CSV table of C-alpha atoms and ligand atoms in Angstrom, one decimal:
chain,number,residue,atom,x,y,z
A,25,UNK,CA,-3.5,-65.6,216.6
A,26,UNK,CA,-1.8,-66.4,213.2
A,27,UNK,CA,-0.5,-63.8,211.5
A,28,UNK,CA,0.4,-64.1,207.7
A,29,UNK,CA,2.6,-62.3,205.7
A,30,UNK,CA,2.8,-61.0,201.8
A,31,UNK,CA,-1.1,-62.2,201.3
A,32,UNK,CA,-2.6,-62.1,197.7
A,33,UNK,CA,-5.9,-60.1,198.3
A,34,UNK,CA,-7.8,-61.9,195.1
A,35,UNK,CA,-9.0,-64.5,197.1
A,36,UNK,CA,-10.9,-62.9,199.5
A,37,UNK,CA,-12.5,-60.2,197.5
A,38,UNK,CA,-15.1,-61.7,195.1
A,39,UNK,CA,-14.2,-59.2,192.4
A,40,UNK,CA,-11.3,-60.6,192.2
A,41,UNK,CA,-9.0,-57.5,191.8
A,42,UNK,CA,-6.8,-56.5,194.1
A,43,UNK,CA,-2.7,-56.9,195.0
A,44,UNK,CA,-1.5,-57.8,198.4
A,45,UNK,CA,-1.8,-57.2,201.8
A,46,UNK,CA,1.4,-57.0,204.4
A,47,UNK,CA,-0.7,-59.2,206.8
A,48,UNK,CA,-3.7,-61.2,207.1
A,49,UNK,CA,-5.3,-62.5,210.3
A,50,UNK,CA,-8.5,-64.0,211.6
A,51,UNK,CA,-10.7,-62.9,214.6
A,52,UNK,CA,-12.9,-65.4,216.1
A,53,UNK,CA,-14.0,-63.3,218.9
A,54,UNK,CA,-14.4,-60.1,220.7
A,55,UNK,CA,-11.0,-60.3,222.5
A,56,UNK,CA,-9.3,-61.4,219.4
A,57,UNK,CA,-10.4,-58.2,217.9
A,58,UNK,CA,-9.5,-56.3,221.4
A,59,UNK,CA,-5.8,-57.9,221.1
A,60,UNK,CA,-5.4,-57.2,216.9
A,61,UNK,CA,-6.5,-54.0,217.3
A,62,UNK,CA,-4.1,-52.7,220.6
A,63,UNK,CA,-1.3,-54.1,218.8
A,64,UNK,CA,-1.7,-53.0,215.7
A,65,UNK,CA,-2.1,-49.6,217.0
A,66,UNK,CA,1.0,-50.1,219.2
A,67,UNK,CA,2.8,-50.9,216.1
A,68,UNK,CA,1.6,-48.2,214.2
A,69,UNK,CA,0.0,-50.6,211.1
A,70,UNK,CA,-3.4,-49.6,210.0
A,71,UNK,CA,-6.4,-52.0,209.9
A,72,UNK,CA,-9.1,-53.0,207.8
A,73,UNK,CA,-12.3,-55.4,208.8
A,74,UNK,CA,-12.8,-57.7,206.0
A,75,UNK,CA,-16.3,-59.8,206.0
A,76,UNK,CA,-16.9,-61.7,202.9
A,77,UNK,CA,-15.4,-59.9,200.8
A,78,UNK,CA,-18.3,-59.5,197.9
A,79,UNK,CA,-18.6,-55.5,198.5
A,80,UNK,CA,-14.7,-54.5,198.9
A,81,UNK,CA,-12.4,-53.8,195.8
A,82,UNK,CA,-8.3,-53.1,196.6
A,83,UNK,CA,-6.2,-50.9,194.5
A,84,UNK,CA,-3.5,-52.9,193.0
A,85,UNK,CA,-0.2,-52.6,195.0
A,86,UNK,CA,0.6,-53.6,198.6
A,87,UNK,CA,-2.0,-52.6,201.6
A,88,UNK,CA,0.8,-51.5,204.0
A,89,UNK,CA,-1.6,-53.3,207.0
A,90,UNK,CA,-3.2,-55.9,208.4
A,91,UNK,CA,-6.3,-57.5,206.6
A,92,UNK,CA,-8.8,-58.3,209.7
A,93,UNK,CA,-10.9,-61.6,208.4
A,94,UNK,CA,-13.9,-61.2,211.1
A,95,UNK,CA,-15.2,-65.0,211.4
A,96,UNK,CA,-16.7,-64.4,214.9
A,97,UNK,CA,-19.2,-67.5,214.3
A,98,UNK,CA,-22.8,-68.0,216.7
A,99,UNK,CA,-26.7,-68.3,216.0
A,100,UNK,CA,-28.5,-67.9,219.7
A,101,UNK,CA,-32.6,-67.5,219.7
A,102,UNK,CA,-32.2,-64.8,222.3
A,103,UNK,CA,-36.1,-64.0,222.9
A,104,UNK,CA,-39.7,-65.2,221.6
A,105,UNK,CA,-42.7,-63.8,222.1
A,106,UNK,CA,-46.4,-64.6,220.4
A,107,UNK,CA,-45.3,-62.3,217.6
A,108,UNK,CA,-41.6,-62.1,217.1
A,109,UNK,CA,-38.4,-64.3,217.6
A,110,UNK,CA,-35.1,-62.4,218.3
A,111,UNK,CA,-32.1,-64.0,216.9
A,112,UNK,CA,-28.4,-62.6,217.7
A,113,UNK,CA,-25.8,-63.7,215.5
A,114,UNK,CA,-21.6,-63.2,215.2
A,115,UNK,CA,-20.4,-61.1,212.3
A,116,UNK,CA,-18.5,-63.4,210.9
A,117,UNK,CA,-21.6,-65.9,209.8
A,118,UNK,CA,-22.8,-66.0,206.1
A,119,UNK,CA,-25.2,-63.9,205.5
A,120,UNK,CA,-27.7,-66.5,203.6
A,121,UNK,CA,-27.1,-69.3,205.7
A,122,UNK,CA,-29.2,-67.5,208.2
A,123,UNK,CA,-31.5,-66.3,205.9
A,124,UNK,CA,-31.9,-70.0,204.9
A,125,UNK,CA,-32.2,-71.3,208.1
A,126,UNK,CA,-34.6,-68.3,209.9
A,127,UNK,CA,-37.0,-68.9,206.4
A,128,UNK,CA,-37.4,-72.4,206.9
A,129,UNK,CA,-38.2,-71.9,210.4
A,130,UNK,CA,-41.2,-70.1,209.0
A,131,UNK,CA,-39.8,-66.5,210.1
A,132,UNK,CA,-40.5,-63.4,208.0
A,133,UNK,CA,-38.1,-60.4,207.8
A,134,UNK,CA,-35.7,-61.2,205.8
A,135,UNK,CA,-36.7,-63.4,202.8
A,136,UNK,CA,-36.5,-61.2,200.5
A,137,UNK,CA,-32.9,-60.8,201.3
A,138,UNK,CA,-32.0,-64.1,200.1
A,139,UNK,CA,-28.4,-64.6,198.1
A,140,UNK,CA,-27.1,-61.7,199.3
A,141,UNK,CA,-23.3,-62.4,199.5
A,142,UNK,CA,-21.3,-61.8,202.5
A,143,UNK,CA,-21.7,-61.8,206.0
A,144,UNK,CA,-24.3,-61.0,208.7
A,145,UNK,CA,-21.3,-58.3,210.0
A,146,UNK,CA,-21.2,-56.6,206.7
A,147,UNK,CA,-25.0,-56.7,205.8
A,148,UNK,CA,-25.8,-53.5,208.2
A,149,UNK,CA,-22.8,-51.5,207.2
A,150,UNK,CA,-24.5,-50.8,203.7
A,151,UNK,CA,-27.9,-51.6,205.1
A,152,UNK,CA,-28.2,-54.3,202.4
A,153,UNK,CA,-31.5,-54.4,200.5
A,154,UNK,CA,-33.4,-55.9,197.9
A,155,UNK,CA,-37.2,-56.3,196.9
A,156,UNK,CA,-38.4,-53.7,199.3
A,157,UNK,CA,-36.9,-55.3,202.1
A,158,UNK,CA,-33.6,-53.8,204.6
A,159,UNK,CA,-31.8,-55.3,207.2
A,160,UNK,CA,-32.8,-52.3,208.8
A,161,UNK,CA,-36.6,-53.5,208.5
A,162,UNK,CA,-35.1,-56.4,211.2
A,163,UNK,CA,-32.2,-55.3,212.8
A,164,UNK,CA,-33.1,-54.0,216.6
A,165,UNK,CA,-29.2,-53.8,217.7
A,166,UNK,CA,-25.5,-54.4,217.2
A,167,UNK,CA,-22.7,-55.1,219.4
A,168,UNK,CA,-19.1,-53.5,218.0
A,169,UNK,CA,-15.7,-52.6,219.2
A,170,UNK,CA,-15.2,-48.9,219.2
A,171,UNK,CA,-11.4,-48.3,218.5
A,172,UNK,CA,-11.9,-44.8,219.6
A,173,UNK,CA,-12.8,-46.0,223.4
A,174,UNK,CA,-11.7,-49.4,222.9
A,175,UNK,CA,-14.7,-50.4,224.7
A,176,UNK,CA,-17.6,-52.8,224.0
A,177,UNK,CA,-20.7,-51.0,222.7
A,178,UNK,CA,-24.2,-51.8,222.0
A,179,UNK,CA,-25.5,-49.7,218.7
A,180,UNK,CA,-29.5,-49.5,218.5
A,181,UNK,CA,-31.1,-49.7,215.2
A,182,UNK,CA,-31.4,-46.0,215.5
A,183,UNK,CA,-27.9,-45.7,216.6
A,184,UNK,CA,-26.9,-47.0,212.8
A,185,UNK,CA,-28.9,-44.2,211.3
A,186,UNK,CA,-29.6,-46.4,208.6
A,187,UNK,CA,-30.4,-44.9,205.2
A,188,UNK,CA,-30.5,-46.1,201.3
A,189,UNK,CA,-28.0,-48.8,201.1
A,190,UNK,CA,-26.0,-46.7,204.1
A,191,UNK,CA,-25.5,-46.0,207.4
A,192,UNK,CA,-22.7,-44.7,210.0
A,193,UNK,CA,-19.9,-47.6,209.3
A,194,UNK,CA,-19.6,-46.4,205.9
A,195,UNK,CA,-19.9,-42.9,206.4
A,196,UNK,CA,-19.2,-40.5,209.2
A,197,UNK,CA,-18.2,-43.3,211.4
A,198,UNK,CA,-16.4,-45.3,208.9
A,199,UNK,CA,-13.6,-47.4,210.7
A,200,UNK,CA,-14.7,-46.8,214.3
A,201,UNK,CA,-16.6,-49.9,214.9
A,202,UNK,CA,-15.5,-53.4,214.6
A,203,UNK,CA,-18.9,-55.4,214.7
A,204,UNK,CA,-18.9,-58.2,216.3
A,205,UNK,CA,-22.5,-59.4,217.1
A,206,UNK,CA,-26.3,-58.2,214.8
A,207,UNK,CA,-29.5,-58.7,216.4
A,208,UNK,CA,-32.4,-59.2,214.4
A,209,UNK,CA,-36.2,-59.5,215.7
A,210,UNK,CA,-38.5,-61.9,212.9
A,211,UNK,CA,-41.8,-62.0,212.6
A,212,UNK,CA,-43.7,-65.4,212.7
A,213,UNK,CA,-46.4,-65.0,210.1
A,214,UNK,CA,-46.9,-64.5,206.2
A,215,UNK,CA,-44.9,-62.6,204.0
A,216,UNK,CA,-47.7,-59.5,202.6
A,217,UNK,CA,-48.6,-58.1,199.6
A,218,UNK,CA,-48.1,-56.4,197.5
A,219,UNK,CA,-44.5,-57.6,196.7
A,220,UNK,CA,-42.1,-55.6,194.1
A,221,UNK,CA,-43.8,-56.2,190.3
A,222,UNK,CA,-40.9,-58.2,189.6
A,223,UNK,CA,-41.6,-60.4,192.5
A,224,UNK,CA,-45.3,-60.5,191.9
A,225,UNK,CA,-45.1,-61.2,188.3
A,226,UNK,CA,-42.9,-64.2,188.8
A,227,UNK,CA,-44.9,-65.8,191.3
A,228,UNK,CA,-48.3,-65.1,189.2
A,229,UNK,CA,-45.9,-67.1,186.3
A,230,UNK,CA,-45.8,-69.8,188.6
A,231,UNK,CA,-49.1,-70.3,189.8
A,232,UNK,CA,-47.7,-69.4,193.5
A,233,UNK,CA,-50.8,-67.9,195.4
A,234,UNK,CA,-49.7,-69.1,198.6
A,235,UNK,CA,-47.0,-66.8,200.2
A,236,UNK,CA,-44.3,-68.3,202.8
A,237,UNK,CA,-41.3,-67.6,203.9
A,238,UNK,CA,-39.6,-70.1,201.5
A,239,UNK,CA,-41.7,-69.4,198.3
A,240,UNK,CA,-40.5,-65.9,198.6
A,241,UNK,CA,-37.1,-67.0,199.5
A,242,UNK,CA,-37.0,-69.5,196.2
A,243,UNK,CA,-38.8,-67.1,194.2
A,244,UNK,CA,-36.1,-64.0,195.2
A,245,UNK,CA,-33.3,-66.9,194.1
A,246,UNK,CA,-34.8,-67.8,191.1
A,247,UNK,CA,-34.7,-64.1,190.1
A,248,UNK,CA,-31.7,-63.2,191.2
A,249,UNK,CA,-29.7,-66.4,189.4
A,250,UNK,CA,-30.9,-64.8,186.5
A,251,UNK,CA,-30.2,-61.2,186.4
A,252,UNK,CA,-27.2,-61.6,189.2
A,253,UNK,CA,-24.2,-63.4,188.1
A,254,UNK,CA,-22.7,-66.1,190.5
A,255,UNK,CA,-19.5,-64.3,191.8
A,256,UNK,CA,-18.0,-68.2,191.7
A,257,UNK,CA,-18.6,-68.3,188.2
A,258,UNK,CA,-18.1,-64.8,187.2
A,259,UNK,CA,-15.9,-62.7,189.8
A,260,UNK,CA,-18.1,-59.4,190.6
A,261,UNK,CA,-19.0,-57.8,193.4
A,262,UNK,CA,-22.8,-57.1,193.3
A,263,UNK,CA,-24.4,-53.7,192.4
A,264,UNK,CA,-20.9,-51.8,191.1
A,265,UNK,CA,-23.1,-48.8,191.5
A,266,UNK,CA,-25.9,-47.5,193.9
A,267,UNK,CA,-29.3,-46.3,192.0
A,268,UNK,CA,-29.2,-42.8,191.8
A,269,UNK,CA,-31.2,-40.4,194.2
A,270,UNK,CA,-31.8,-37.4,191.6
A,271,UNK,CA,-33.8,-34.2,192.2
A,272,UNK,CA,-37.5,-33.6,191.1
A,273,UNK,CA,-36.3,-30.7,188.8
A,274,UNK,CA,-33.7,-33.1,186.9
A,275,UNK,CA,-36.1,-36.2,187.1
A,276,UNK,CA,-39.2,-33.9,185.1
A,277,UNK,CA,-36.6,-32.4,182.7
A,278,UNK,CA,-35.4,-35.5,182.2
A,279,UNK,CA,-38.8,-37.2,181.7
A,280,UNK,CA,-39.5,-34.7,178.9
A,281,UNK,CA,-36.9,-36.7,176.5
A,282,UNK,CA,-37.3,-40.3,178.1
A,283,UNK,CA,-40.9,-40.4,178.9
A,284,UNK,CA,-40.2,-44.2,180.0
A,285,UNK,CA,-37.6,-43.4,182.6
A,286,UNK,CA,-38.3,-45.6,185.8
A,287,UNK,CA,-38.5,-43.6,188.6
A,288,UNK,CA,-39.7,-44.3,192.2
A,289,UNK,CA,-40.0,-40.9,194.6
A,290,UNK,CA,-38.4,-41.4,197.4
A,291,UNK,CA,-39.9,-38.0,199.4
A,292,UNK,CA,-38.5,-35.0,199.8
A,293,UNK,CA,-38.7,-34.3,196.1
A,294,UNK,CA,-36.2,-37.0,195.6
A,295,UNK,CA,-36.1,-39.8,193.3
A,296,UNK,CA,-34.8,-43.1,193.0
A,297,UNK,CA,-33.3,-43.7,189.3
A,298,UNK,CA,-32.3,-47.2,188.4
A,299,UNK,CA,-28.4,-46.5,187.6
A,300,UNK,CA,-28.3,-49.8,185.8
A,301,UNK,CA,-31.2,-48.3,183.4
A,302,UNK,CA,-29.2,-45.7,182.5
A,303,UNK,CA,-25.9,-47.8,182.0
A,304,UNK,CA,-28.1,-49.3,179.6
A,305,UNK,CA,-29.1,-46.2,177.7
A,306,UNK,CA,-25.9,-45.4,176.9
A,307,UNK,CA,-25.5,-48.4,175.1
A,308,UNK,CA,-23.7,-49.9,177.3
A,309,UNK,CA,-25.3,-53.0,178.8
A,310,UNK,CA,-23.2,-56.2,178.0
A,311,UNK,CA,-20.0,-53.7,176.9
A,312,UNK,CA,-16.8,-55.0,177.4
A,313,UNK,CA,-14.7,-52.0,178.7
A,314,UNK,CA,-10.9,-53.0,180.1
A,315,UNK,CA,-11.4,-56.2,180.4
A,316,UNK,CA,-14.6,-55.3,182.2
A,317,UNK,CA,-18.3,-56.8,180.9
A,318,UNK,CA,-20.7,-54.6,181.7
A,319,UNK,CA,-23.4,-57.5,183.1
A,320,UNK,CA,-26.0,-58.3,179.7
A,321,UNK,CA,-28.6,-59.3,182.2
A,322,UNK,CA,-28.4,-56.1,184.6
A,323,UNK,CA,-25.6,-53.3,183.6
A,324,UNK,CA,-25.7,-52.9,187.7
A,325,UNK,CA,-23.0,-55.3,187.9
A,326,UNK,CA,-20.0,-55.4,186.3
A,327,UNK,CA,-17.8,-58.4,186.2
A,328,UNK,CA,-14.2,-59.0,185.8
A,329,UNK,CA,-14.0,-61.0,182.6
A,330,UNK,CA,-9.9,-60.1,181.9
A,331,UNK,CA,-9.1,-57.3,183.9
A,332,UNK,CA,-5.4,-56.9,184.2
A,333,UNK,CA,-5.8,-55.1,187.6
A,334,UNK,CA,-7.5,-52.2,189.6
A,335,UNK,CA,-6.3,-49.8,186.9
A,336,UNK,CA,-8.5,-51.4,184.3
A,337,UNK,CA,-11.5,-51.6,186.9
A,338,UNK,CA,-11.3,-47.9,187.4
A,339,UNK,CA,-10.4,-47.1,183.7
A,340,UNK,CA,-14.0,-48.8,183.1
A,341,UNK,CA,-16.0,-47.1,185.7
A,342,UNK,CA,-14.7,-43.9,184.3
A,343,UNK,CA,-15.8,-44.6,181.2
A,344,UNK,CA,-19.3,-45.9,182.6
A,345,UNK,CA,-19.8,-42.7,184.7
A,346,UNK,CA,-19.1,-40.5,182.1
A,347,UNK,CA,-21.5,-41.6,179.5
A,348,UNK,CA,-24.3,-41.1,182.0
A,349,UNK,CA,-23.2,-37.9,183.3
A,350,UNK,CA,-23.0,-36.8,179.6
A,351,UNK,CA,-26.5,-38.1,178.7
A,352,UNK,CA,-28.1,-37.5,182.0
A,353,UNK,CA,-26.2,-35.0,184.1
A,354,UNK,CA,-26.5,-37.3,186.7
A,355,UNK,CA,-23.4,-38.4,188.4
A,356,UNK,CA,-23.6,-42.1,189.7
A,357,UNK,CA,-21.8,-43.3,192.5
A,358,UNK,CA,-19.6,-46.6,193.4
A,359,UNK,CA,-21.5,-49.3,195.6
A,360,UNK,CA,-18.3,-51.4,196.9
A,361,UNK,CA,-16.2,-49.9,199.4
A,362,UNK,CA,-12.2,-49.7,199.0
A,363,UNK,CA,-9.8,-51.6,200.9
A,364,UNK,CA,-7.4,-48.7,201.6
B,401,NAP,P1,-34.4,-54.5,189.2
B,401,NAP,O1,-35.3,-55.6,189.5
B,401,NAP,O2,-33.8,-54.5,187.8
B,401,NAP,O3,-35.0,-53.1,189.5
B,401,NAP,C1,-34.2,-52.0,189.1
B,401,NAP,C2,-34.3,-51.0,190.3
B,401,NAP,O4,-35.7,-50.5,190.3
B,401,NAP,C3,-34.0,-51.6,191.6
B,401,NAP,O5,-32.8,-51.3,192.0
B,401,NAP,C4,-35.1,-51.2,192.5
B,401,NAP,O6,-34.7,-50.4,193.6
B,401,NAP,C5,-36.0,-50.3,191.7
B,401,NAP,N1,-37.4,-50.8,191.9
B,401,NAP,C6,-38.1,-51.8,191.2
B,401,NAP,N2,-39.4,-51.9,191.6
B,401,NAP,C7,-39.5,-50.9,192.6
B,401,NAP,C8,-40.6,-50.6,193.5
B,401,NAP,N3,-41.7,-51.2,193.4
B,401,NAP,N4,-40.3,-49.6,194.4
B,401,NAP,C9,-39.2,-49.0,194.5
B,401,NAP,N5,-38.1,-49.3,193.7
B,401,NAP,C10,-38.3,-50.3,192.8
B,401,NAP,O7,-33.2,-54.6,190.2
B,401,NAP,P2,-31.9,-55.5,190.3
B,401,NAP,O8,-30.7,-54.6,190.0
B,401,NAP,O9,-32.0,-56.8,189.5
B,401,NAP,O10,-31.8,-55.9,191.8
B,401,NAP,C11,-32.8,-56.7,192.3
B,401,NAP,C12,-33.0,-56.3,193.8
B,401,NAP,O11,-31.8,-56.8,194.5
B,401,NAP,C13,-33.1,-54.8,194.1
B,401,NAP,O12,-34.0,-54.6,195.1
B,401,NAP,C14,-31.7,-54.5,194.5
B,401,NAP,O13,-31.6,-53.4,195.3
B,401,NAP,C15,-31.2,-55.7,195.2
B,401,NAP,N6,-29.8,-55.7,195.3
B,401,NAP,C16,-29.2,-55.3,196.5
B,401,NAP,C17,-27.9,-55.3,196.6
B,401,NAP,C18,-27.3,-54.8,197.9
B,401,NAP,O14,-28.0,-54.6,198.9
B,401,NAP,N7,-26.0,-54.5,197.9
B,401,NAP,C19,-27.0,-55.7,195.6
B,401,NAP,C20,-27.6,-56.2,194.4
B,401,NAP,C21,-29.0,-56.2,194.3
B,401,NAP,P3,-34.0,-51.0,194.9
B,401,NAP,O15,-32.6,-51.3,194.5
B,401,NAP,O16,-34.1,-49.8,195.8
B,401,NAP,O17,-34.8,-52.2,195.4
């Protein structure tokens, strides 16, 4: 296994922030990751699983560790019935490519997911969603490495206790499991309305009144090009922050002074707030804050126009989450997770 040394972190985080990492190496498979991770915990040098790299943002000095780029490749059609067909597929593949490839197979599930950066390992850790769909709408098992047993496991979809944009990798499990393989069951069929307004509106604009796979899928890119920037173009690393889940009491106080608040209840007396609406009341929507622009199309993303480093990232995000807790008294919370 090659193992490289002093690595600039940049350019393999699509924010493009970050300083360097002590070492860098690459897993192809399950024992790779078995041999990394014995040694590494021989040596007494700390890990961390890197996939794509489009939800991760590094502080700016050295990560005194070893960088673990999972590329553990494979696409096996592991079952098919009348309904369903059961794909597996290693962590390490791009996320869209198989969206691509399972929607022009005519296979429903995951359409709605399209242009989602990153990889098919990463997707479940923050149960990646968009247009009313989740990877946890699909996803029927996972195969991981638990560095606490060191053993092989298989993690049903109840296993992941997948929530809103979460589940146990980022949270009370959070660097336990290595994944290495995601199972996914799709559905042959048509995609069903109704279909988020913003999905439905833009294929009434187009006269699209038959619904596949693919016209979803196109329509989902067409959407997303415009109100998502290309992290190619524009380094960024999606939604910067998660929607907020706010309290019915706040949410009808609230209401009172912005009677045009969206809101979607969530149960439980919860609601879903769009945190990039309230970016944008505070008058912040297409901002430049430290080098930071505050996305003009959707203030959920914020790219890095001339950041000098993390501590202009985080000098912006303070500044962000303190106009809304001002206006709102709601405190929003940071999407990506940190390489530390
Ligand atoms: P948008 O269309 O501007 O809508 C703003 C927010 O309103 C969305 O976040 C969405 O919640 C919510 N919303 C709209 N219609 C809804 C409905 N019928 N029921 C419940 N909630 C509704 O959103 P956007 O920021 O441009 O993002 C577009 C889609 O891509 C969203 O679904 C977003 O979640 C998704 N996305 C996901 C990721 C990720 O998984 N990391 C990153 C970027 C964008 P939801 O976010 O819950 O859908």
């Amino acid at each position: 296994m090659d193992i490289r040394t002093n690595i600039p972190l940049k350019q393999y985080l699509t924010m493009q922030i970050g300083g360097t990492a002590r070492f860098v190496t690459e897993v192809h498979s399950a024992e790779d990751v078995r041999t990394i991770v014995t040694n590494s915990r021989k040596e007494g040098v700390p890990f961390y699983i890197l996939g794509g790299g489009s939800n991760v943002i590094a502080p700016d000095g050295r990560y005194n560790g070893i960088v673990i780029r999972n590329c553990i490749m494979g696409y096996e059609e592991i079952a098919e019935d009348k309904d369903t067909v059961t794909v597996k597929l290693g962590a390490g593949e791009v996320w869209d490519d198989f969206v691509k490839r399972v929607t022009r197979e005519n296979l429903i599930g995951v359409e709605a997911l399209s242009a989602i950066p990153g990889t098919c390992g990463a997707a479940p850790v923050q149960n990646i969603g968009a247009y009313g769909q989740e990877i946890s709408d699909t996803l029927t098992e996972l195969e991981a490495f638990d560095t606490q047993t060191d053993e092989i496991v298989t993690l049903s979809n109840d296993d992941c206790k997948f929530r809103y944009r979460n589940s146990i990798f980022r949270t009370e499990e959070q660097g336990r499991y290595i994944i290495l393989t995601v199972t996914m069951r799709l559905y042959k069929g048509s995609p069903m309305p109704p279909f988020y307004s913003v999905l439905e509106n833009h294929l009434k604009e187009k006269n699209i009144t038959e619904y596949t796979a693919t016209n979803i899928r196109e329509a989902v890119i067409e959407i997303r090009a415009n109100r998502l920037p290309n992290p190619a173009e524009k380094p960024n690393a999606g939604s910067f922050f998660k929607n907020s889940m706010v309290d019915k009491w706040l949410v009808d106080d609230l209401l009172q002074k912005y009677p045009d608040m969206p809101h979607f209840d969530m149960g439980g007396r919860i609601y879903k707030v769009p945190t990039g609406w309230l970016i944008e009341q505070c008058g912040l929507k297409g901002k430049l804050l430290h080098g930071i622009r505050v996305n003009p199309a959707n203030a959920l993303v914020l790219i890095n126009e001339s950041a000098r480093g993390y501590s202009d990232l985080a000098q912006a995000r303070e500044a962000i989450s303190k106009a809304v807790s001002e206006k709102f008294h709601i405190h929003i919370e940071q999407e990506p997770l940190e390489l530390a």
